[in-house]
Amino acid sequence: MVLSRDSRPITVALVDDYDVVLKGLAHLFDDYRDRVVIAEIDANQGVSDPVDVVLYDSFAQPESDHREISELIRNPRARRVVVYTWNFHAELIESARRQGVHGYLSKTLTAAQLVAAIEAVHSGEVVISDQSRRAPSAPGLEWPGRLEGITDRESEILALITQGKSNADVARLTYLSPNTVKSYIRSVYRKIGATSRTQAVLYGVRHGFTPDTHRIEHWMGGP
């Protein structure tokens, strides 16, 4: 399907508390700047400039059944709100749609597919990715520990542990079973050489697994 577009690129704000995650995501659009421009990157702060689409990255963040999404939807500066996630549980999708999100997009989408989905959202469509199983993240995405061999899901779980979350909290936030969470924790502990939760948290603090606290207001030529 060919979408008609305005003469100007679509402005997008990226929202998450981890700059390394958002910068990797921002670079996915490098070859599509005639179509999508990153207007700002938000870490722990709300959208400040009017933007066409807010892309809420769920890495180590509350999922769509929490208040963060509804607050973004109520923000008058955000014309469209899209959730960008690994978690495709039916109740999360239903919660997102009930709150009024305009898209629920998978982190497995290629850059070209993600741009096309954002254009469809901008044109007024509600876009829900079709994903029946967990698949690897799209090439180009970043997360803390990737270069050290930590997988995207292990990284998210270590980030939540570094935030002080219990195993039960992690399971609730990621929609994984407690046993699956324990399996990921054992795996990441082996990779970082930790034998206790305290050691894992210290590693996380020292290696970028804590939330960031600043904003990049204008990203590489954005408005």
Coordinates of N, CA and C in Angstrom, one line a residue:
M1 N 0.8 -1.2 0.0 CA 0.0 0.0 0.0 C 0.9 1.2 0.0
V2 N 0.6 2.2 -0.9 CA 1.4 3.4 -0.9 C 0.6 4.5 -0.2
L3 N 1.3 5.1 0.8 CA 0.6 6.1 1.6 C 1.0 7.5 1.1
S4 N 0.0 8.4 1.0 CA 0.3 9.8 0.7 C 0.8 10.4 1.9
R5 N 1.8 11.3 1.7 CA 2.5 11.9 2.9 C 2.5 13.4 2.6
D6 N 2.6 14.2 3.8 CA 2.8 15.6 3.7 C 4.1 15.9 3.1
S7 N 4.3 17.1 2.6 CA 5.6 17.4 2.0 C 6.7 17.4 3.1
R8 N 6.4 17.6 4.3 CA 7.4 17.6 5.4 C 7.5 16.2 6.0
P9 N 8.6 15.9 6.6 CA 8.8 14.6 7.3 C 7.9 14.6 8.5
I10 N 7.5 13.4 9.0 CA 6.8 13.2 10.2 C 7.7 13.4 11.4
T11 N 7.3 14.2 12.3 CA 8.2 14.4 13.5 C 7.8 13.3 14.6
V12 N 8.8 12.7 15.2 CA 8.6 11.7 16.1 C 9.4 12.0 17.4
A13 N 8.8 11.8 18.6 CA 9.5 11.8 19.8 C 9.7 10.4 20.4
L14 N 10.8 10.1 20.9 CA 11.1 8.8 21.4 C 11.1 8.9 22.9
V15 N 10.4 7.9 23.6 CA 10.3 8.0 25.1 C 10.7 6.7 25.7
D16 N 11.6 6.8 26.6 CA 12.1 5.7 27.4 C 13.1 6.3 28.4
D17 N 13.5 5.6 29.4 CA 14.4 6.1 30.4 C 15.9 5.7 30.2
Y18 N 16.2 5.1 29.0 CA 17.5 4.6 28.7 C 18.0 5.2 27.4
D19 N 19.0 6.2 27.5 CA 19.4 6.8 26.3 C 20.0 5.9 25.3
V20 N 20.8 4.9 25.8 CA 21.4 3.9 24.8 C 20.3 3.2 24.0
V21 N 19.2 2.9 24.6 CA 18.1 2.3 23.9 C 17.5 3.3 22.8
L22 N 17.3 4.5 23.3 CA 16.7 5.5 22.4 C 17.6 5.9 21.3
K23 N 18.9 6.1 21.5 CA 19.8 6.5 20.5 C 19.9 5.4 19.4
G24 N 19.9 4.1 19.8 CA 19.9 3.0 18.9 C 18.7 3.1 18.0
L25 N 17.5 3.3 18.6 CA 16.3 3.4 17.9 C 16.3 4.6 17.0
A26 N 16.8 5.7 17.4 CA 16.9 6.9 16.6 C 17.7 6.7 15.3
H27 N 18.8 5.9 15.5 CA 19.6 5.7 14.3 C 19.0 4.8 13.3
L28 N 17.9 4.0 13.7 CA 17.2 3.2 12.7 C 16.6 4.1 11.6
F29 N 16.3 5.4 11.9 CA 15.7 6.3 10.9 C 16.7 7.1 10.1
D30 N 18.0 6.8 10.3 CA 19.0 7.6 9.6 C 18.8 7.6 8.1
D31 N 18.4 6.5 7.5 CA 18.2 6.5 6.0 C 16.9 6.9 5.6
Y32 N 16.0 7.4 6.5 CA 14.7 7.8 6.2 C 14.3 9.2 6.6
R33 N 15.3 10.0 6.7 CA 15.1 11.4 7.2 C 14.2 12.2 6.3
D34 N 14.0 11.8 5.1 CA 13.1 12.6 4.2 C 11.7 12.2 4.6
R35 N 11.5 11.2 5.4 CA 10.1 10.7 5.8 C 9.9 10.8 7.3
V36 N 10.9 10.6 8.1 CA 10.7 10.6 9.6 C 11.9 11.4 10.2
V37 N 11.6 12.3 11.0 CA 12.6 13.1 11.7 C 12.4 13.0 13.2
I38 N 13.5 12.6 14.0 CA 13.4 12.5 15.4 C 13.4 13.9 16.0
A39 N 12.4 14.3 16.6 CA 12.3 15.7 17.1 C 12.9 15.8 18.5
E40 N 12.8 14.8 19.3 CA 13.4 14.8 20.7 C 13.4 13.4 21.3
I41 N 14.3 13.3 22.2 CA 14.5 12.0 23.0 C 14.2 12.4 24.4
D42 N 13.3 11.7 25.0 CA 12.9 12.0 26.4 C 13.4 10.9 27.4
A43 N 14.2 11.3 28.4 CA 14.5 10.4 29.5 C 14.0 11.0 30.8
N44 N 13.0 10.4 31.3 CA 12.4 10.8 32.6 C 11.6 12.1 32.5
Q45 N 11.4 12.6 31.3 CA 10.6 13.9 31.2 C 9.6 13.8 30.1
G46 N 8.6 14.6 30.2 CA 7.5 14.6 29.2 C 7.9 15.2 27.9
V47 N 7.0 15.0 26.9 CA 7.3 15.6 25.6 C 7.1 17.1 25.7
S48 N 8.1 17.8 25.2 CA 8.0 19.3 25.3 C 7.6 20.0 24.0
D49 N 7.9 19.4 22.9 CA 7.6 20.1 21.6 C 6.4 19.3 20.9
P50 N 5.5 20.0 20.2 CA 4.5 19.3 19.5 C 5.1 18.4 18.4
V51 N 4.6 17.1 18.5 CA 5.2 16.1 17.5 C 4.0 15.3 16.9
D52 N 4.3 14.8 15.8 CA 3.2 14.0 15.1 C 3.0 12.7 15.8
V53 N 4.1 12.0 16.2 CA 4.0 10.7 16.8 C 4.9 10.6 17.9
V54 N 4.5 10.0 19.1 CA 5.3 9.6 20.2 C 5.5 8.1 20.1
L55 N 6.7 7.7 20.1 CA 7.0 6.3 20.1 C 7.5 5.9 21.5
Y56 N 6.7 5.2 22.2 CA 7.0 4.8 23.6 C 7.7 3.4 23.6
D57 N 9.0 3.4 23.9 CA 9.8 2.2 23.9 C 9.6 1.5 25.3
S58 N 9.2 0.2 25.3 CA 8.8 -0.4 26.6 C 10.0 -1.0 27.3
F59 N 11.3 -0.8 26.8 CA 12.4 -1.4 27.5 C 12.5 -0.9 29.0
A60 N 12.4 -1.9 29.9 CA 12.5 -1.6 31.3 C 11.5 -0.6 31.8
Q61 N 10.4 -0.4 31.1 CA 9.4 0.6 31.4 C 8.0 -0.2 31.7
P62 N 7.1 0.5 32.4 CA 5.8 0.0 32.5 C 5.1 -0.3 31.2
E63 N 4.4 -1.4 31.1 CA 3.7 -1.8 29.9 C 2.4 -0.9 29.7
S64 N 1.7 -1.2 28.7 CA 0.5 -0.4 28.3 C -0.6 -0.4 29.3
D65 N -0.6 -1.3 30.3 CA -1.7 -1.3 31.3 C -1.3 -0.4 32.5
H66 N -0.4 0.5 32.3 CA 0.0 1.4 33.4 C -0.3 2.9 32.9
R67 N -0.2 3.8 33.9 CA -0.6 5.2 33.6 C 0.2 5.9 32.7
E68 N 1.5 5.5 32.5 CA 2.4 6.3 31.6 C 1.8 6.5 30.2
I69 N 1.2 5.4 29.7 CA 0.6 5.5 28.3 C -0.6 6.5 28.3
S70 N -1.4 6.4 29.3 CA -2.6 7.4 29.3 C -2.1 8.8 29.5
E71 N -1.0 9.0 30.2 CA -0.5 10.4 30.3 C 0.0 10.9 29.0
L72 N 0.7 10.1 28.3 CA 1.2 10.5 26.9 C 0.0 10.8 26.0
I73 N -1.0 10.0 26.1 CA -2.2 10.2 25.2 C -2.9 11.5 25.6
R74 N -2.9 11.9 26.8 CA -3.5 13.1 27.2 C -2.6 14.4 26.9
N75 N -1.4 14.2 26.6 CA -0.5 15.3 26.3 C -0.9 16.0 25.0
P76 N -1.2 17.2 25.1 CA -1.7 17.9 23.9 C -0.6 18.1 22.8
R77 N 0.7 17.9 23.2 CA 1.7 18.0 22.2 C 1.9 16.7 21.4
A78 N 1.3 15.6 21.8 CA 1.5 14.4 21.1 C 0.2 14.1 20.3
R79 N 0.3 14.2 19.0 CA -0.8 14.0 18.1 C -1.2 12.5 18.0
R80 N -0.2 11.6 18.0 CA -0.4 10.2 18.0 C 0.6 9.5 19.0
V81 N 0.1 8.4 19.6 CA 1.0 7.7 20.5 C 1.0 6.2 20.1
V82 N 2.3 5.7 20.0 CA 2.5 4.4 19.6 C 3.4 3.6 20.7
V83 N 3.0 2.4 21.0 CA 3.8 1.6 21.9 C 4.7 0.7 21.0
Y84 N 6.0 0.6 21.4 CA 7.0 -0.1 20.7 C 7.5 -1.2 21.7
T85 N 7.3 -2.5 21.4 CA 7.4 -3.4 22.5 C 7.7 -4.8 22.0
W86 N 8.1 -5.7 22.9 CA 8.2 -7.1 22.6 C 7.0 -7.9 23.1
N87 N 6.2 -7.3 24.0 CA 5.1 -8.0 24.7 C 3.8 -7.9 23.9
F88 N 3.3 -9.0 23.4 CA 2.1 -9.0 22.6 C 1.0 -9.8 23.3
H89 N 0.9 -9.8 24.6 CA -0.2 -10.4 25.3 C -1.5 -9.7 24.9
A90 N -2.5 -10.5 24.8 CA -3.8 -10.0 24.3 C -4.3 -8.9 25.3
E91 N -4.1 -9.1 26.6 CA -4.6 -8.1 27.5 C -3.8 -6.7 27.4
L92 N -2.5 -6.8 27.1 CA -1.8 -5.6 26.9 C -2.2 -4.8 25.6
I93 N -2.5 -5.5 24.6 CA -3.0 -4.9 23.3 C -4.3 -4.3 23.6
E94 N -5.2 -5.0 24.3 CA -6.6 -4.5 24.6 C -6.5 -3.3 25.4
S95 N -5.6 -3.3 26.5 CA -5.5 -2.1 27.3 C -5.0 -0.9 26.6
A96 N -4.0 -1.2 25.7 CA -3.5 -0.1 24.9 C -4.6 0.5 24.0
R97 N -5.3 -0.3 23.3 CA -6.4 0.2 22.4 C -7.5 0.9 23.2
R98 N -7.8 0.4 24.4 CA -8.8 1.0 25.2 C -8.4 2.4 25.7
Q99 N -7.1 2.6 25.9 CA -6.6 3.9 26.3 C -6.5 4.9 25.2
G100 N -6.5 4.3 23.9 CA -6.5 5.2 22.8 C -5.2 5.3 22.0
V101 N -4.3 4.3 22.2 CA -3.1 4.4 21.4 C -3.4 4.2 19.9
H102 N -2.5 4.7 19.1 CA -2.7 4.6 17.7 C -1.9 3.6 17.0
G103 N -1.0 2.9 17.8 CA -0.2 1.8 17.2 C 0.4 1.0 18.3
Y104 N 0.6 -0.3 18.0 CA 1.2 -1.2 19.0 C 2.2 -2.0 18.1
L105 N 3.4 -1.6 18.1 CA 4.4 -2.1 17.1 C 5.5 -2.9 17.7
S106 N 5.9 -3.9 16.9 CA 6.8 -4.9 17.4 C 8.3 -4.4 17.2
K107 N 9.1 -4.8 18.2 CA 10.6 -4.5 18.1 C 11.3 -5.4 17.0
T108 N 10.5 -6.3 16.5 CA 11.1 -7.1 15.4 C 11.0 -6.5 14.0
L109 N 10.3 -5.4 13.9 CA 10.1 -4.7 12.6 C 11.4 -4.2 12.1
T110 N 11.7 -4.3 10.8 CA 12.9 -3.7 10.2 C 12.6 -2.2 10.2
A111 N 13.7 -1.4 9.9 CA 13.6 0.0 9.9 C 12.6 0.4 8.8
A112 N 12.6 -0.2 7.7 CA 11.6 0.1 6.6 C 10.2 -0.2 7.1
Q113 N 10.0 -1.3 7.7 CA 8.7 -1.6 8.2 C 8.2 -0.7 9.3
L114 N 9.1 -0.3 10.2 CA 8.7 0.7 11.2 C 8.4 2.0 10.7
V115 N 9.1 2.5 9.7 CA 8.8 3.8 9.1 C 7.4 3.7 8.4
A116 N 7.2 2.6 7.7 CA 5.9 2.5 7.0 C 4.7 2.4 8.0
A117 N 4.9 1.8 9.2 CA 3.9 1.7 10.2 C 3.7 3.1 10.8
I118 N 4.7 3.9 11.0 CA 4.6 5.2 11.6 C 3.8 6.1 10.6
E119 N 4.1 5.9 9.3 CA 3.4 6.7 8.3 C 1.9 6.3 8.3
A120 N 1.6 5.1 8.4 CA 0.2 4.6 8.5 C -0.5 5.2 9.7
V121 N 0.2 5.2 10.8 CA -0.4 5.8 12.0 C -0.6 7.3 11.8
H122 N 0.3 8.0 11.2 CA 0.2 9.4 11.0 C -0.9 9.7 10.0
S123 N -1.2 8.8 9.1 CA -2.3 9.1 8.2 C -3.7 8.8 8.8
G124 N -3.7 8.3 10.0 CA -5.0 8.0 10.7 C -5.4 6.6 11.0
E125 N -4.5 5.7 10.5 CA -4.8 4.2 10.8 C -4.4 3.9 12.2
V126 N -5.0 2.8 12.8 CA -4.5 2.2 14.0 C -3.8 0.9 13.5
V127 N -2.5 0.8 13.9 CA -1.6 -0.2 13.4 C -1.2 -1.1 14.5
I128 N -1.6 -2.4 14.5 CA -1.2 -3.4 15.5 C -0.3 -4.5 14.8
S129 N 0.9 -4.6 15.2 CA 1.8 -5.6 14.5 C 1.2 -7.0 14.8
D130 N 1.5 -7.9 13.8 CA 1.1 -9.3 13.9 C 2.2 -10.1 14.4
Q131 N 2.2 -10.5 15.7 CA 3.3 -11.2 16.3 C 2.7 -12.3 17.2
S132 N 3.0 -13.5 16.9 CA 2.4 -14.6 17.7 C 3.5 -15.2 18.6
R133 N 4.8 -14.9 18.4 CA 5.8 -15.5 19.3 C 6.9 -14.5 19.4
R134 N 7.7 -14.7 20.5 CA 8.9 -13.9 20.7 C 9.9 -14.1 19.6
A135 N 10.4 -13.0 19.1 CA 11.4 -13.1 18.0 C 12.6 -12.1 18.3
P136 N 13.7 -12.3 17.7 CA 14.8 -11.4 18.0 C 14.5 -9.9 17.6
S137 N 15.1 -9.0 18.3 CA 14.9 -7.6 18.0 C 15.5 -7.3 16.6
A138 N 15.0 -6.3 16.0 CA 15.4 -5.9 14.7 C 16.9 -5.5 14.7
P139 N 17.6 -5.7 13.6 CA 19.0 -5.3 13.6 C 19.1 -3.8 13.8
G140 N 20.1 -3.3 14.5 CA 20.3 -1.9 14.7 C 19.9 -1.4 16.1
L141 N 19.0 -2.1 16.7 CA 18.6 -1.7 18.1 C 19.7 -1.9 19.1
E142 N 19.7 -1.1 20.1 CA 20.7 -1.2 21.2 C 20.1 -1.4 22.5
W143 N 20.9 -1.9 23.4 CA 20.4 -2.0 24.8 C 21.7 -2.1 25.7
P144 N 21.6 -1.8 27.0 CA 22.8 -1.9 27.8 C 23.3 -3.4 27.8
G145 N 24.6 -3.5 27.6 CA 25.3 -4.8 27.7 C 25.3 -5.6 26.4
R146 N 24.7 -5.0 25.3 CA 24.7 -5.8 24.1 C 26.1 -6.2 23.6
L147 N 27.0 -5.3 23.7 CA 28.4 -5.6 23.2 C 29.1 -6.6 24.1
E148 N 28.6 -6.8 25.3 CA 29.1 -7.8 26.2 C 28.4 -9.2 26.1
G149 N 27.5 -9.3 25.1 CA 26.9 -10.6 24.9 C 25.6 -10.8 25.6
I150 N 25.1 -9.8 26.3 CA 23.9 -9.8 27.0 C 22.7 -9.6 26.1
T151 N 21.7 -10.5 26.1 CA 20.6 -10.4 25.1 C 19.7 -9.3 25.5
D152 N 18.8 -8.9 24.6 CA 17.9 -7.8 24.8 C 17.0 -8.1 26.1
R153 N 16.5 -9.3 26.2 CA 15.6 -9.7 27.3 C 16.4 -9.7 28.6
E154 N 17.6 -10.3 28.6 CA 18.5 -10.3 29.8 C 18.8 -8.9 30.2
S155 N 19.0 -8.0 29.3 CA 19.4 -6.7 29.6 C 18.2 -6.0 30.3
E156 N 17.0 -6.2 29.8 CA 15.8 -5.6 30.4 C 15.6 -6.1 31.8
I157 N 15.8 -7.3 32.0 CA 15.6 -7.9 33.4 C 16.7 -7.4 34.3
L158 N 18.0 -7.3 33.8 CA 19.0 -6.7 34.7 C 18.8 -5.3 35.0
A159 N 18.2 -4.5 34.0 CA 17.9 -3.1 34.2 C 16.8 -3.0 35.3
L160 N 15.8 -3.9 35.3 CA 14.8 -3.8 36.3 C 15.3 -4.2 37.7
I161 N 16.2 -5.2 37.7 CA 16.8 -5.6 39.0 C 17.7 -4.4 39.5
T162 N 18.4 -3.7 38.6 CA 19.2 -2.5 39.0 C 18.3 -1.4 39.5
Q163 N 17.1 -1.3 39.0 CA 16.1 -0.4 39.6 C 15.6 -0.7 40.9
G164 N 15.9 -1.9 41.4 CA 15.4 -2.4 42.7 C 14.2 -3.3 42.7
K165 N 13.8 -3.8 41.5 CA 12.6 -4.6 41.4 C 12.9 -6.0 41.9
S166 N 11.9 -6.6 42.6 CA 12.0 -8.0 43.0 C 11.7 -8.9 41.8
N167 N 12.0 -10.2 42.0 CA 11.6 -11.2 40.9 C 10.2 -11.1 40.6
A168 N 9.3 -11.0 41.6 CA 7.9 -10.9 41.4 C 7.6 -9.6 40.6
D169 N 8.2 -8.5 40.9 CA 8.0 -7.3 40.1 C 8.4 -7.4 38.7
V170 N 9.6 -8.1 38.5 CA 10.1 -8.3 37.1 C 9.1 -9.1 36.3
A171 N 8.6 -10.2 36.9 CA 7.7 -11.1 36.2 C 6.4 -10.3 35.9
R172 N 5.9 -9.5 36.8 CA 4.7 -8.7 36.5 C 4.9 -7.7 35.4
L173 N 6.1 -7.0 35.4 CA 6.3 -5.9 34.5 C 6.6 -6.5 33.1
T174 N 7.2 -7.7 33.0 CA 7.6 -8.2 31.7 C 6.6 -9.2 31.2
Y175 N 5.6 -9.6 32.0 CA 4.6 -10.6 31.6 C 5.3 -11.9 31.3
L176 N 6.4 -12.2 32.1 CA 7.0 -13.5 32.0 C 6.7 -14.3 33.3
S177 N 6.8 -15.6 33.2 CA 6.5 -16.4 34.4 C 7.7 -16.3 35.4
P178 N 7.4 -16.5 36.7 CA 8.5 -16.4 37.6 C 9.7 -17.4 37.3
N179 N 9.4 -18.6 36.8 CA 10.4 -19.5 36.5 C 11.3 -19.0 35.3
T180 N 10.6 -18.4 34.3 CA 11.3 -17.8 33.1 C 12.2 -16.7 33.6
V181 N 11.7 -15.8 34.5 CA 12.5 -14.7 35.0 C 13.7 -15.3 35.7
K182 N 13.6 -16.3 36.5 CA 14.7 -16.9 37.2 C 15.7 -17.5 36.2
S183 N 15.2 -18.1 35.1 CA 16.1 -18.6 34.1 C 17.0 -17.5 33.5
Y184 N 16.3 -16.4 33.2 CA 17.0 -15.2 32.6 C 18.1 -14.7 33.6
I185 N 17.7 -14.6 34.8 CA 18.6 -14.1 35.9 C 19.8 -15.0 36.0
R186 N 19.6 -16.3 36.0 CA 20.8 -17.2 36.1 C 21.7 -17.0 34.9
S187 N 21.1 -16.8 33.7 CA 21.9 -16.6 32.5 C 22.7 -15.3 32.6
V188 N 22.1 -14.3 32.9 CA 22.8 -13.0 33.0 C 23.8 -13.0 34.1
Y189 N 23.5 -13.6 35.2 CA 24.5 -13.7 36.3 C 25.8 -14.4 35.8
R190 N 25.6 -15.5 35.0 CA 26.8 -16.2 34.5 C 27.6 -15.2 33.6
K191 N 26.9 -14.4 32.8 CA 27.6 -13.6 31.8 C 28.4 -12.4 32.5
I192 N 27.9 -11.9 33.6 CA 28.5 -10.8 34.3 C 29.4 -11.2 35.5
G193 N 29.4 -12.5 35.8 CA 30.2 -13.1 36.9 C 29.6 -12.7 38.2
A194 N 28.3 -12.6 38.3 CA 27.7 -12.3 39.6 C 27.2 -13.5 40.3
T195 N 27.4 -13.6 41.6 CA 26.9 -14.7 42.4 C 25.8 -14.3 43.4
S196 N 25.4 -13.0 43.4 CA 24.4 -12.5 44.3 C 23.7 -11.3 43.6
R197 N 22.5 -11.0 44.2 CA 21.8 -9.9 43.7 C 22.5 -8.6 43.9
T198 N 23.2 -8.5 45.0 CA 23.9 -7.3 45.3 C 25.0 -7.0 44.2
Q199 N 25.7 -8.1 43.9 CA 26.8 -8.0 42.9 C 26.1 -7.6 41.5
A200 N 25.0 -8.2 41.2 CA 24.3 -7.9 39.9 C 23.9 -6.4 39.9
V201 N 23.4 -5.9 41.0 CA 23.0 -4.5 41.1 C 24.2 -3.6 40.9
L202 N 25.3 -3.9 41.6 CA 26.5 -3.1 41.5 C 27.0 -3.1 40.0
Y203 N 27.0 -4.2 39.4 CA 27.4 -4.3 38.0 C 26.4 -3.4 37.1
G204 N 25.2 -3.5 37.4 CA 24.2 -2.7 36.6 C 24.4 -1.2 36.8
V205 N 24.7 -0.8 38.0 CA 25.0 0.6 38.3 C 26.2 1.1 37.5
R206 N 27.2 0.2 37.5 CA 28.5 0.6 36.9 C 28.5 0.5 35.4
H207 N 27.5 -0.2 34.8 CA 27.6 -0.5 33.4 C 26.3 0.0 32.6
G208 N 25.7 1.0 33.1 CA 24.7 1.7 32.3 C 23.3 1.1 32.4
F209 N 23.0 0.3 33.4 CA 21.7 -0.3 33.5 C 20.7 0.5 34.4
T210 N 21.1 1.7 34.9 CA 20.3 2.6 35.6 C 19.6 3.6 34.7
P211 N 18.4 4.1 35.0 CA 17.7 5.0 34.1 C 18.5 6.3 33.9
D212 N 18.4 7.0 32.8 CA 19.1 8.3 32.5 C 18.1 9.4 33.0
T213 N 18.6 10.6 33.1 CA 17.8 11.6 33.7 C 17.9 12.9 32.9
H214 N 18.2 12.8 31.6 CA 18.3 14.1 30.8 C 17.5 13.9 29.5
R215 N 17.5 15.0 28.8 CA 16.7 15.0 27.5 C 17.6 15.5 26.4
I216 N 17.5 14.8 25.2 CA 18.1 15.4 24.0 C 16.9 16.0 23.3
E217 N 16.9 17.4 23.3 CA 15.7 18.0 22.8 C 15.6 18.1 21.2
H218 N 16.8 18.1 20.6 CA 16.8 18.2 19.1 C 17.8 17.2 18.6
W219 N 17.4 16.2 17.9 CA 18.2 15.1 17.5 C 18.6 15.2 16.1
M220 N 19.9 15.5 15.9 CA 20.6 15.4 14.5 C 19.7 16.0 13.4
G221 N 19.5 17.3 13.5 CA 18.8 18.0 12.5 C 17.3 18.1 12.7
G222 N 16.8 17.6 13.8 CA 15.4 17.6 14.0 C 14.9 19.1 14.3
P223 N 13.6 19.3 14.3 CA 13.1 20.7 14.5 C 13.3 21.2 15.8

